[in-house]
PDB file of C-alpha atoms in Angstrom:
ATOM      1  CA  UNK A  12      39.313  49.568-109.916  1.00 96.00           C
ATOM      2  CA  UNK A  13      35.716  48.918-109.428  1.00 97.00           C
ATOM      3  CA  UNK A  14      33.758  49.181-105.947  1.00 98.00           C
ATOM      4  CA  UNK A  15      30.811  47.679-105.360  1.00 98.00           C
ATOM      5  CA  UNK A  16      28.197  48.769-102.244  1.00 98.00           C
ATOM      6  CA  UNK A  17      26.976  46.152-100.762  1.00 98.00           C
ATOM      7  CA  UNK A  18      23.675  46.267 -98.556  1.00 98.00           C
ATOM      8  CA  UNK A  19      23.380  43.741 -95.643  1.00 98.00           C
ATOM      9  CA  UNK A  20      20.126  44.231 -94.246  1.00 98.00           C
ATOM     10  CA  UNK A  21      19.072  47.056 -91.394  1.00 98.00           C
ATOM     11  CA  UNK A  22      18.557  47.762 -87.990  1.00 98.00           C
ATOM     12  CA  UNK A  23      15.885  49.791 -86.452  1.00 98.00           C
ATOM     13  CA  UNK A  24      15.584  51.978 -83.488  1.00 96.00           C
ATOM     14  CA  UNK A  25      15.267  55.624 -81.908  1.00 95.00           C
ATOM     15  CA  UNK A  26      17.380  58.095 -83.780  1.00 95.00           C
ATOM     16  CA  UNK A  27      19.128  59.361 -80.541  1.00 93.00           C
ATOM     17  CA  UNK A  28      20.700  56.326 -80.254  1.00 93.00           C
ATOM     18  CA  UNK A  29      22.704  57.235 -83.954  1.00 94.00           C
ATOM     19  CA  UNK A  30      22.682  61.442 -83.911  1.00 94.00           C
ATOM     20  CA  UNK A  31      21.528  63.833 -81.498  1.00 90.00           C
ATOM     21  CA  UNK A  32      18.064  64.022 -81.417  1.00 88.00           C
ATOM     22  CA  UNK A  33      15.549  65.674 -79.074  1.00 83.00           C
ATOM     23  CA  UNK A  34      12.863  63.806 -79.942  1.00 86.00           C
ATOM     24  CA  UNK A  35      12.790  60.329 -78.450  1.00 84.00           C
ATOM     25  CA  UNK A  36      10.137  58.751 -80.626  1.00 90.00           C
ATOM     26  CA  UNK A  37      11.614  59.465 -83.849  1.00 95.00           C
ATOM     27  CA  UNK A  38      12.837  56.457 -85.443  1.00 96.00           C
ATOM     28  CA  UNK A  39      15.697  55.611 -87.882  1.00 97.00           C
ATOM     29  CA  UNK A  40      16.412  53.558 -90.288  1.00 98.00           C
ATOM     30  CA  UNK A  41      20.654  51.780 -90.346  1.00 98.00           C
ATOM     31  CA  UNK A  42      21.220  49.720 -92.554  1.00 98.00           C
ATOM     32  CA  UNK A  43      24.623  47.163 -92.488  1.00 98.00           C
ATOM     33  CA  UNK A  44      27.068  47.943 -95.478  1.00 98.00           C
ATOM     34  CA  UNK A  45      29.915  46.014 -96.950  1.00 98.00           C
ATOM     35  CA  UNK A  46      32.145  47.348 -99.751  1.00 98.00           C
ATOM     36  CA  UNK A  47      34.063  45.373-102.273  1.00 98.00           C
ATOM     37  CA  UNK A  48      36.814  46.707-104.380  1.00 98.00           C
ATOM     38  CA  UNK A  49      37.709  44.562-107.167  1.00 98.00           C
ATOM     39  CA  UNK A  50      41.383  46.292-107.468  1.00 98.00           C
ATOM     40  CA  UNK A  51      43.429  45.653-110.704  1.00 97.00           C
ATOM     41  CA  UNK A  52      46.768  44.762-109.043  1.00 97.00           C
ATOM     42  CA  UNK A  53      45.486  43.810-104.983  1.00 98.00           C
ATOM     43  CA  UNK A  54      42.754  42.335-105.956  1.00 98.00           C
ATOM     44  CA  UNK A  55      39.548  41.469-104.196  1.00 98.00           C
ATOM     45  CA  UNK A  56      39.306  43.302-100.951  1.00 98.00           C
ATOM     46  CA  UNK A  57      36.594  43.711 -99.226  1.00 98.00           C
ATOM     47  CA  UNK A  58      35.407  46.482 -96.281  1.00 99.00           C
ATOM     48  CA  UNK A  59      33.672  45.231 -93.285  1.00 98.00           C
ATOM     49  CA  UNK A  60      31.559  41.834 -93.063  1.00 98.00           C
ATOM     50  CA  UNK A  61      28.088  43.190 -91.872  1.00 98.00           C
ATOM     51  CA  UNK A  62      26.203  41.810 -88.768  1.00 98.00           C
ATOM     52  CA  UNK A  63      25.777  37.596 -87.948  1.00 98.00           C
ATOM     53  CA  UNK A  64      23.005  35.806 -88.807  1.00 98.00           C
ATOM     54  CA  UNK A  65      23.556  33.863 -85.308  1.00 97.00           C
ATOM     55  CA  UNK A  66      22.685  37.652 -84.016  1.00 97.00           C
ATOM     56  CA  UNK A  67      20.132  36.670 -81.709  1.00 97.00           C
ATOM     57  CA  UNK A  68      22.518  33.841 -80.151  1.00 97.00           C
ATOM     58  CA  UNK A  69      25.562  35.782 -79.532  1.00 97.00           C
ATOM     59  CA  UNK A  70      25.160  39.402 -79.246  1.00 97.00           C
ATOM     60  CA  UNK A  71      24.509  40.964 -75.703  1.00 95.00           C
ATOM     61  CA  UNK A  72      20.773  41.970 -74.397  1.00 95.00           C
ATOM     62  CA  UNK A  73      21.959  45.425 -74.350  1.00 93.00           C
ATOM     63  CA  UNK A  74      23.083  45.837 -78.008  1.00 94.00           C
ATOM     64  CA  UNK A  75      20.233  43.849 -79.208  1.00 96.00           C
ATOM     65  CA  UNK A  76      18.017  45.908 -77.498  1.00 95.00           C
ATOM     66  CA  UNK A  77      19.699  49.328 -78.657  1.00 94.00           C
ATOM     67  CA  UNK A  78      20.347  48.450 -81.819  1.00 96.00           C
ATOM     68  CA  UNK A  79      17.807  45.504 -82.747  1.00 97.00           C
ATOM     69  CA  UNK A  80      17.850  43.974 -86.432  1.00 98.00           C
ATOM     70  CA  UNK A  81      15.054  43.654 -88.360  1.00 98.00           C
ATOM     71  CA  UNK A  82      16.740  42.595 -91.914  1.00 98.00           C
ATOM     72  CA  UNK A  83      20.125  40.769 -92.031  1.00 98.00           C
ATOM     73  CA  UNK A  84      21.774  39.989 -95.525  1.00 98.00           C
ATOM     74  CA  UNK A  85      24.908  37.367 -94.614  1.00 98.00           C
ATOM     75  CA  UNK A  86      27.685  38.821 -96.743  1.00 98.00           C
ATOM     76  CA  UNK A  87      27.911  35.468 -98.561  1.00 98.00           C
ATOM     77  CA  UNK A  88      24.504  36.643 -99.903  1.00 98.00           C
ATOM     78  CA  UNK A  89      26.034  39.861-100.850  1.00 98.00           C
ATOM     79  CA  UNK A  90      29.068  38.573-102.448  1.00 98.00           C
ATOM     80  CA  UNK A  91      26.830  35.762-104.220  1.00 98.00           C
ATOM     81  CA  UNK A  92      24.780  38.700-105.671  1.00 96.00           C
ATOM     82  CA  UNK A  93      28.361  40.104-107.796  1.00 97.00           C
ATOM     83  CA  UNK A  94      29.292  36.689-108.534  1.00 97.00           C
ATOM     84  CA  UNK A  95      31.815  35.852-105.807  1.00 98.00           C
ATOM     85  CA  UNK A  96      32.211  33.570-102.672  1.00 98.00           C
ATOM     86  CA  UNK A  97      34.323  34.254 -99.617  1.00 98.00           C
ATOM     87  CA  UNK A  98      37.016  32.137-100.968  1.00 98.00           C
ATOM     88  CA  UNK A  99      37.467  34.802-103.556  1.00 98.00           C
ATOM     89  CA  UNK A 100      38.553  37.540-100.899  1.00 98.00           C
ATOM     90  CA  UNK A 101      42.382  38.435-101.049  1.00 98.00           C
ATOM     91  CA  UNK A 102      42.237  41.008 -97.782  1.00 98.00           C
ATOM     92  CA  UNK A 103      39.841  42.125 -95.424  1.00 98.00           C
ATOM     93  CA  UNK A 104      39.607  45.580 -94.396  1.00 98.00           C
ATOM     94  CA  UNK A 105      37.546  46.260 -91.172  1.00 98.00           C
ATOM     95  CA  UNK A 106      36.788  49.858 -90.343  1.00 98.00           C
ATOM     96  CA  UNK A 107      36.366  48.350 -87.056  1.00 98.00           C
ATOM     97  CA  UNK A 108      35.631  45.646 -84.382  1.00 98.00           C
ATOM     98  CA  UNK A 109      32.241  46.680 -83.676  1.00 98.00           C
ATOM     99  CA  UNK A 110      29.051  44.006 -84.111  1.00 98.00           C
ATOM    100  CA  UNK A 111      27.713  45.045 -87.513  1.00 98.00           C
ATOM    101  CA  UNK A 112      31.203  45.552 -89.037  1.00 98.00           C
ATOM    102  CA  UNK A 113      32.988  42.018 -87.778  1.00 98.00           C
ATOM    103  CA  UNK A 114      29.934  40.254 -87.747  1.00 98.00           C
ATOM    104  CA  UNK A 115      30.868  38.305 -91.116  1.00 98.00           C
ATOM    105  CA  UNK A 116      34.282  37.326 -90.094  1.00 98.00           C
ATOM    106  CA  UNK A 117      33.213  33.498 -89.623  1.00 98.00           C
ATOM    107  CA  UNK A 118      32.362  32.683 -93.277  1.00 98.00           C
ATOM    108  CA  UNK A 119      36.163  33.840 -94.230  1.00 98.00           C
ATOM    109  CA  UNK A 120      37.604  30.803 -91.854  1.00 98.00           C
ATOM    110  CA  UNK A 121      39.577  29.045 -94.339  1.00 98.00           C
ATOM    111  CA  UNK A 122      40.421  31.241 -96.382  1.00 98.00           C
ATOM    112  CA  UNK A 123      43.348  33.414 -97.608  1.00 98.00           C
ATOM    113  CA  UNK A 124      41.411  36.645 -96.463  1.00 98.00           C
ATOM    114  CA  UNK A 125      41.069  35.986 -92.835  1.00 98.00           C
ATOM    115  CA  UNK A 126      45.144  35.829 -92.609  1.00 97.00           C
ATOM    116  CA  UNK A 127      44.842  39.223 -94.384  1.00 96.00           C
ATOM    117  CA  UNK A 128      42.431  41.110 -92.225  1.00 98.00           C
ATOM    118  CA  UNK A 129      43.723  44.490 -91.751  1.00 98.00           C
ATOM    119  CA  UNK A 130      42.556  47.079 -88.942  1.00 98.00           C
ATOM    120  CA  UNK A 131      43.754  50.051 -87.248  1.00 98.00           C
ATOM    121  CA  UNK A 132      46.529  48.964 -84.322  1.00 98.00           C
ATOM    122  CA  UNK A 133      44.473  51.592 -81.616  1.00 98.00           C
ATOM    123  CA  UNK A 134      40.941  49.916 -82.666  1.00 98.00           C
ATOM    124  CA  UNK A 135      42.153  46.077 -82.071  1.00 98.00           C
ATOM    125  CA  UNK A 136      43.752  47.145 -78.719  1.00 98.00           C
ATOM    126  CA  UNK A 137      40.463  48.959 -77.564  1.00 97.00           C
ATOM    127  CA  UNK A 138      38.776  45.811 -78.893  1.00 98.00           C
ATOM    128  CA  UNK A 139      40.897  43.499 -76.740  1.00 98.00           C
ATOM    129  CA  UNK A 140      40.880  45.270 -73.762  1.00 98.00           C
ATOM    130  CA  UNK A 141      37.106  45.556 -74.055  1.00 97.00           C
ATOM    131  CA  UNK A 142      36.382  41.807 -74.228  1.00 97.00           C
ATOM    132  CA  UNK A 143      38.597  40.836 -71.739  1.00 97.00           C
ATOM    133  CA  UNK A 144      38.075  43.623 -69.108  1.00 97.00           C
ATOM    134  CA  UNK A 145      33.895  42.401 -69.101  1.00 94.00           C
ATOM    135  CA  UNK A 146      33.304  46.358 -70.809  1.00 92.00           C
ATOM    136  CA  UNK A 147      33.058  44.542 -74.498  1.00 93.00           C
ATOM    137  CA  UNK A 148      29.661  46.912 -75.416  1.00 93.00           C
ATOM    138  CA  UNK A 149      29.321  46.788 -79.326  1.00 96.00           C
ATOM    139  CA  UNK A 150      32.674  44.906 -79.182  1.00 97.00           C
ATOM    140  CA  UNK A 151      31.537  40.757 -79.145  1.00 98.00           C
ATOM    141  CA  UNK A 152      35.016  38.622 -78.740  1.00 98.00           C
ATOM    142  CA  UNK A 153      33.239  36.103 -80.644  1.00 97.00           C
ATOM    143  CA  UNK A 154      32.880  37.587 -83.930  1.00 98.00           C
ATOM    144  CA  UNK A 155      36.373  38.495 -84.248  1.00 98.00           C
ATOM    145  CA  UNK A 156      38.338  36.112 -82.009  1.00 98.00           C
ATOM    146  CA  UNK A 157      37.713  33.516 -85.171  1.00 98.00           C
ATOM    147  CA  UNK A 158      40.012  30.685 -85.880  1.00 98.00           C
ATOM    148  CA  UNK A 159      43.522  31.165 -87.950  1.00 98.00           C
ATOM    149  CA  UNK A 160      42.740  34.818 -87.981  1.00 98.00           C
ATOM    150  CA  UNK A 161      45.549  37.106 -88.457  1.00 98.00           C
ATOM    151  CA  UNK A 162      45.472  40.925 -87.952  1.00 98.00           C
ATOM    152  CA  UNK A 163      47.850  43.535 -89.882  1.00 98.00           C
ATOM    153  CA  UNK A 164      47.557  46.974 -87.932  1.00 98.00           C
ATOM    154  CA  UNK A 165      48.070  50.305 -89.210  1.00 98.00           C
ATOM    155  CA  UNK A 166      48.666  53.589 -87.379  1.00 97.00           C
ATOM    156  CA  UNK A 167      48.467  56.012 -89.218  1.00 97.00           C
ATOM    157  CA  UNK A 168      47.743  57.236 -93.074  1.00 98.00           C
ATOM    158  CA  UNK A 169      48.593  54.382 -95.188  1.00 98.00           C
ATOM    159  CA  UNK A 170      48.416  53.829 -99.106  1.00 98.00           C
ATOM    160  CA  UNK A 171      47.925  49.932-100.362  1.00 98.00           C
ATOM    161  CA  UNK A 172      48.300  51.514-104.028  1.00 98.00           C
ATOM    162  CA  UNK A 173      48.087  54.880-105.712  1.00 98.00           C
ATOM    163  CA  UNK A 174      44.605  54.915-105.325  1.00 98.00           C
ATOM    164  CA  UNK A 175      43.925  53.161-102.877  1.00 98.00           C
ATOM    165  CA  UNK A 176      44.685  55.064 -99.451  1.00 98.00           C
ATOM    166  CA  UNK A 177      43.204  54.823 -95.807  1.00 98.00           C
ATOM    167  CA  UNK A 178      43.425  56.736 -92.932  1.00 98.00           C
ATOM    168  CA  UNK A 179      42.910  56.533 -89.012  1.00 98.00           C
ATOM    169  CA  UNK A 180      39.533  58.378 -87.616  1.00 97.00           C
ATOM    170  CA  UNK A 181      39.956  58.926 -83.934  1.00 94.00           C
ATOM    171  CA  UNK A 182      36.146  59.340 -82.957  1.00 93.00           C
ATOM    172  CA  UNK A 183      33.844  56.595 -82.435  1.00 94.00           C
ATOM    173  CA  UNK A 184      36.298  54.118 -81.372  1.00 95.00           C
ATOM    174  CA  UNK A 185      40.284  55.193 -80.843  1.00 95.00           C
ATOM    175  CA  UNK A 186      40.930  54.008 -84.777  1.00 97.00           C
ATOM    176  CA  UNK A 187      38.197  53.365 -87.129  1.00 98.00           C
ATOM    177  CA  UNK A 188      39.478  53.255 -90.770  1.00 98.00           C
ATOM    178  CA  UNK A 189      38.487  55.649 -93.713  1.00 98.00           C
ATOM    179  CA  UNK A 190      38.944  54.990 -97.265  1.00 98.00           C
ATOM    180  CA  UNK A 191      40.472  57.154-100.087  1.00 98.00           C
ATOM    181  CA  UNK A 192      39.391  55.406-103.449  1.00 98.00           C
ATOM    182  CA  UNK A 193      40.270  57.670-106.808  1.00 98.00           C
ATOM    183  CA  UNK A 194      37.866  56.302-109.084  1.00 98.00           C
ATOM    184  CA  UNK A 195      38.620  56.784-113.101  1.00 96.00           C
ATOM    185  CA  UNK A 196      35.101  58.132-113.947  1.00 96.00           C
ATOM    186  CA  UNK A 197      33.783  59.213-110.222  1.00 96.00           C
ATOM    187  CA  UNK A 198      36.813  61.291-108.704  1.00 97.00           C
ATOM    188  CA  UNK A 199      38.097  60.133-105.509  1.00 98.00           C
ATOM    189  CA  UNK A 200      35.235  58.762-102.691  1.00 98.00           C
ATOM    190  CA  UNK A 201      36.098  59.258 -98.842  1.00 98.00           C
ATOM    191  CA  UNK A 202      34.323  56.940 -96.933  1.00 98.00           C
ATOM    192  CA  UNK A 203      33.841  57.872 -93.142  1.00 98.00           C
ATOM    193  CA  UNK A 204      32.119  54.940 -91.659  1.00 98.00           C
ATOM    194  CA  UNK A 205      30.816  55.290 -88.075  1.00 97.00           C
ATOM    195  CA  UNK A 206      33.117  58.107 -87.461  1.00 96.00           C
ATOM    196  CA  UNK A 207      30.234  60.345 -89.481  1.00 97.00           C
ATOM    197  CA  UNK A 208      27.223  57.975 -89.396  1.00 97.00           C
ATOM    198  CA  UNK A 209      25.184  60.201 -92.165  1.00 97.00           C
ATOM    199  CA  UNK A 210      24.997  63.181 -94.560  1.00 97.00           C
ATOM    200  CA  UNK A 211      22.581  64.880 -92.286  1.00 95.00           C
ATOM    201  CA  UNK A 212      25.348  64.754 -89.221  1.00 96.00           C
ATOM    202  CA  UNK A 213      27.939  65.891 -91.650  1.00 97.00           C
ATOM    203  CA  UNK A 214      25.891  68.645 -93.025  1.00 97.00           C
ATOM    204  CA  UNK A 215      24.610  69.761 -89.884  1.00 96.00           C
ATOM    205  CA  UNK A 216      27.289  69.259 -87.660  1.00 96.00           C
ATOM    206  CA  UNK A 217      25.107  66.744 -85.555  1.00 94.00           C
ATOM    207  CA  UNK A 218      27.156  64.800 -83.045  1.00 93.00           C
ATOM    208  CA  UNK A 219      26.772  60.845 -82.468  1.00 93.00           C
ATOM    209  CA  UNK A 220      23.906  59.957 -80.111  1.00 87.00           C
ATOM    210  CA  UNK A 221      23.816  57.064 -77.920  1.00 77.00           C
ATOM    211  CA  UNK A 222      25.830  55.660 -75.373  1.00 74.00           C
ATOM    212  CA  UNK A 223      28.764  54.326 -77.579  1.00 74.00           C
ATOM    213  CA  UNK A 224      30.735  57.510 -77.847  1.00 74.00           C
ATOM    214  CA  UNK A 225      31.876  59.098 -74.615  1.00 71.00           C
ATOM    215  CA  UNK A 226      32.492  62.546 -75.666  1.00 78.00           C
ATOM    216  CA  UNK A 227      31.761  64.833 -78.885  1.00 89.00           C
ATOM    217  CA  UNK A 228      34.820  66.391 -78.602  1.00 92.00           C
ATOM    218  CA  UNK A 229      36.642  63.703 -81.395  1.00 94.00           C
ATOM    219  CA  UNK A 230      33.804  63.828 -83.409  1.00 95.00           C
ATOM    220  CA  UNK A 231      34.224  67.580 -84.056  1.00 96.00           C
ATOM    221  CA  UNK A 232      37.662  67.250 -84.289  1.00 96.00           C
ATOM    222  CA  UNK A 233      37.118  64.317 -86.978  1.00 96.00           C
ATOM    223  CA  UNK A 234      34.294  66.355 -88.778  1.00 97.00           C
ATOM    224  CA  UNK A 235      36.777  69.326 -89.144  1.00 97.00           C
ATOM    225  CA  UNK A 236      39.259  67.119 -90.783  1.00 97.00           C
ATOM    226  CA  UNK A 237      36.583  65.543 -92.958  1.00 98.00           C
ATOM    227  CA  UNK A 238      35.582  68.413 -94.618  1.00 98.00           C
ATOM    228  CA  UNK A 239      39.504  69.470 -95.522  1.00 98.00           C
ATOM    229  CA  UNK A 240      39.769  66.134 -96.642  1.00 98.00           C
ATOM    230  CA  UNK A 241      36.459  67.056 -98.437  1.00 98.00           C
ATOM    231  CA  UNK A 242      37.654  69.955-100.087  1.00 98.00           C
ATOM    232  CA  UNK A 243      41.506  69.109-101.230  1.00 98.00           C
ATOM    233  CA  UNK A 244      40.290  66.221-103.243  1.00 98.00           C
ATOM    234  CA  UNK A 245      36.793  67.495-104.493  1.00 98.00           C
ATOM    235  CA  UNK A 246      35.752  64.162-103.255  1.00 98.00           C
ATOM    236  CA  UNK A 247      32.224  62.166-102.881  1.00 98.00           C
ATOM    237  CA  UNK A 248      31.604  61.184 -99.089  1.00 98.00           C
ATOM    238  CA  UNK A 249      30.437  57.716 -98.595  1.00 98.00           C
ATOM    239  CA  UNK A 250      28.722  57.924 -94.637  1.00 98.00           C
ATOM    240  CA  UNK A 251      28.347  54.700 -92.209  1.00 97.00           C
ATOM    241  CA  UNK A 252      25.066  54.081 -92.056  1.00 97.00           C
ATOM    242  CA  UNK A 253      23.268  56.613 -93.962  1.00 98.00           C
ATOM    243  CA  UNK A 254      20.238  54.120 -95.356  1.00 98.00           C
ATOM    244  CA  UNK A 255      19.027  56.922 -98.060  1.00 97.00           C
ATOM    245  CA  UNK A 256      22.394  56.663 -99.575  1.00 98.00           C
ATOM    246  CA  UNK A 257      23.578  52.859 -99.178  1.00 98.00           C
ATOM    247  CA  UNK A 258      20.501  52.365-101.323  1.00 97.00           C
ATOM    248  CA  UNK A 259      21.068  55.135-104.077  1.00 97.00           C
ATOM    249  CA  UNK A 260      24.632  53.763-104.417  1.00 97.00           C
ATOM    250  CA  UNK A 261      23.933  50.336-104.421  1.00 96.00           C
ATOM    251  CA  UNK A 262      21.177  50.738-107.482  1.00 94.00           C
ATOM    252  CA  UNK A 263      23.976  52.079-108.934  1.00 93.00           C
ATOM    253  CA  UNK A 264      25.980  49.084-109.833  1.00 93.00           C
ATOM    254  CA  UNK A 265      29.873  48.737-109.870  1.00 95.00           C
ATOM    255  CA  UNK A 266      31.228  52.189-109.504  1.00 96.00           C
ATOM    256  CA  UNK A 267      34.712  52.528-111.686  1.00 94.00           C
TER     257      UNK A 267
END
């Protein structure tokens, strides 16, 4: 197995808006990630599509406002960058439905991949209900609501191969998927995605600013669970949006 990071450009905006922060002014920097696994008997999956280009066309004033892009990578750049197209995509794996994760979903039309796109059953219903209820938020019906998509839902902890695992996050939205990838030569990675947005929130226990996230009370609850998960594997943590680390790990090539 081999995972790639991929970076897909970056947003830019007040910190608050990703962890608590007193300080209004103080900027961050959140970038839009993408990982491909290159998996000896699944083969290619990949994890999340990044933002759309058509961003300025189809996302609402208020999330282009909040969370306005300054650099955006398509992920057919991305994939171009390893040597693949969309077309070479066996399953899609969305963490969840939000902007910068489905924003990709478009360029996978046609393909075997978007009739493999696999998310967590309590995410797509939020999703849903969101779009169609006028409360939609970071949740845009027409990034995901693509044509001959087809959705496989998971519930709970489920393993597509012996190491190769995920597992349902119930903070941020009602399901956003993790990742459990045991690497040959780099242990097993957890990846948290906008459950924990960075090392500094995990490390300090800093809840999720902005308006996105009701409560802190599942983000605790997640961050308690993290660090078990942390501990009984001895395991790497690969964070949402964490631009300090996207970079480091994508300078570091295919990871095996």
């Amino acid at each position: 197995m081999k995972i790639h990071v991929l970076y897909l450009g970056k947003m830019e905006f007040p910190r608050f808006r990703l962890v608590e922060c007193q300080n209004e002014e103080t900027m961050v920097v959140s970038p839009a990630v993408a990982i491909l696994i290159q998996h000896p008997t699944l083969g290619n999956i990949l994890y999340d599509t990044g933002n759309s280009e058509d961003f300025l066309q189809v996302y609402t004033k208020e999330m282009l406002h909040d969370y306005p892009i300054t650099e955006n990578i398509t992920i057919v750049e991305a994939l171009a960058k390893v040597g693949l197209t969309p077309e070479d995509i066996d399953q899609i794996i969305l963490s969840h439905l939000h902007f910068d994760h489905a924003g990709g979903l478009k360029h996978f039309v046609g393909t075997k991949a978007i009739r493999h796109v696999l998310v967590s059953e309590a995410d797509l219903k939020q999703a849903w209900w969101a779009v169609t209820t006028g409360n939609g938020g970071a949740y845009i019906r027409e990034l995901f609501d693509v044509e001959g998509i087809q959705f496989d839902t998971i519930s709970d902890t489920t393993w597509l191969a012996e190491d190769l695992g995920l597992f349902i996050q119930a903070s941020h939205t009602p399901g956003v998927i993790g990742m459990i990838l045991k690497t040959e030569h780099n242990g097993t990675i957890l990846t948290t995605s906008d459950a924990i947005y960075t090392a500094d929130s995990y490390e300090k226990a800093l809840p999720p600013g902005g308006t996105i996230n009701k409560t802190t009370d599942e983000f605790f609850d997640n961050l308690k669970r993290i660090q078990a998960m942390q501990e009984g594997y001895n395991a790497t943590l690969l964070f949402g949006h964490d631009i300090d680390q996207i970079l480091s790990w994508v300078d570091r090539g295919a990871i095996d």
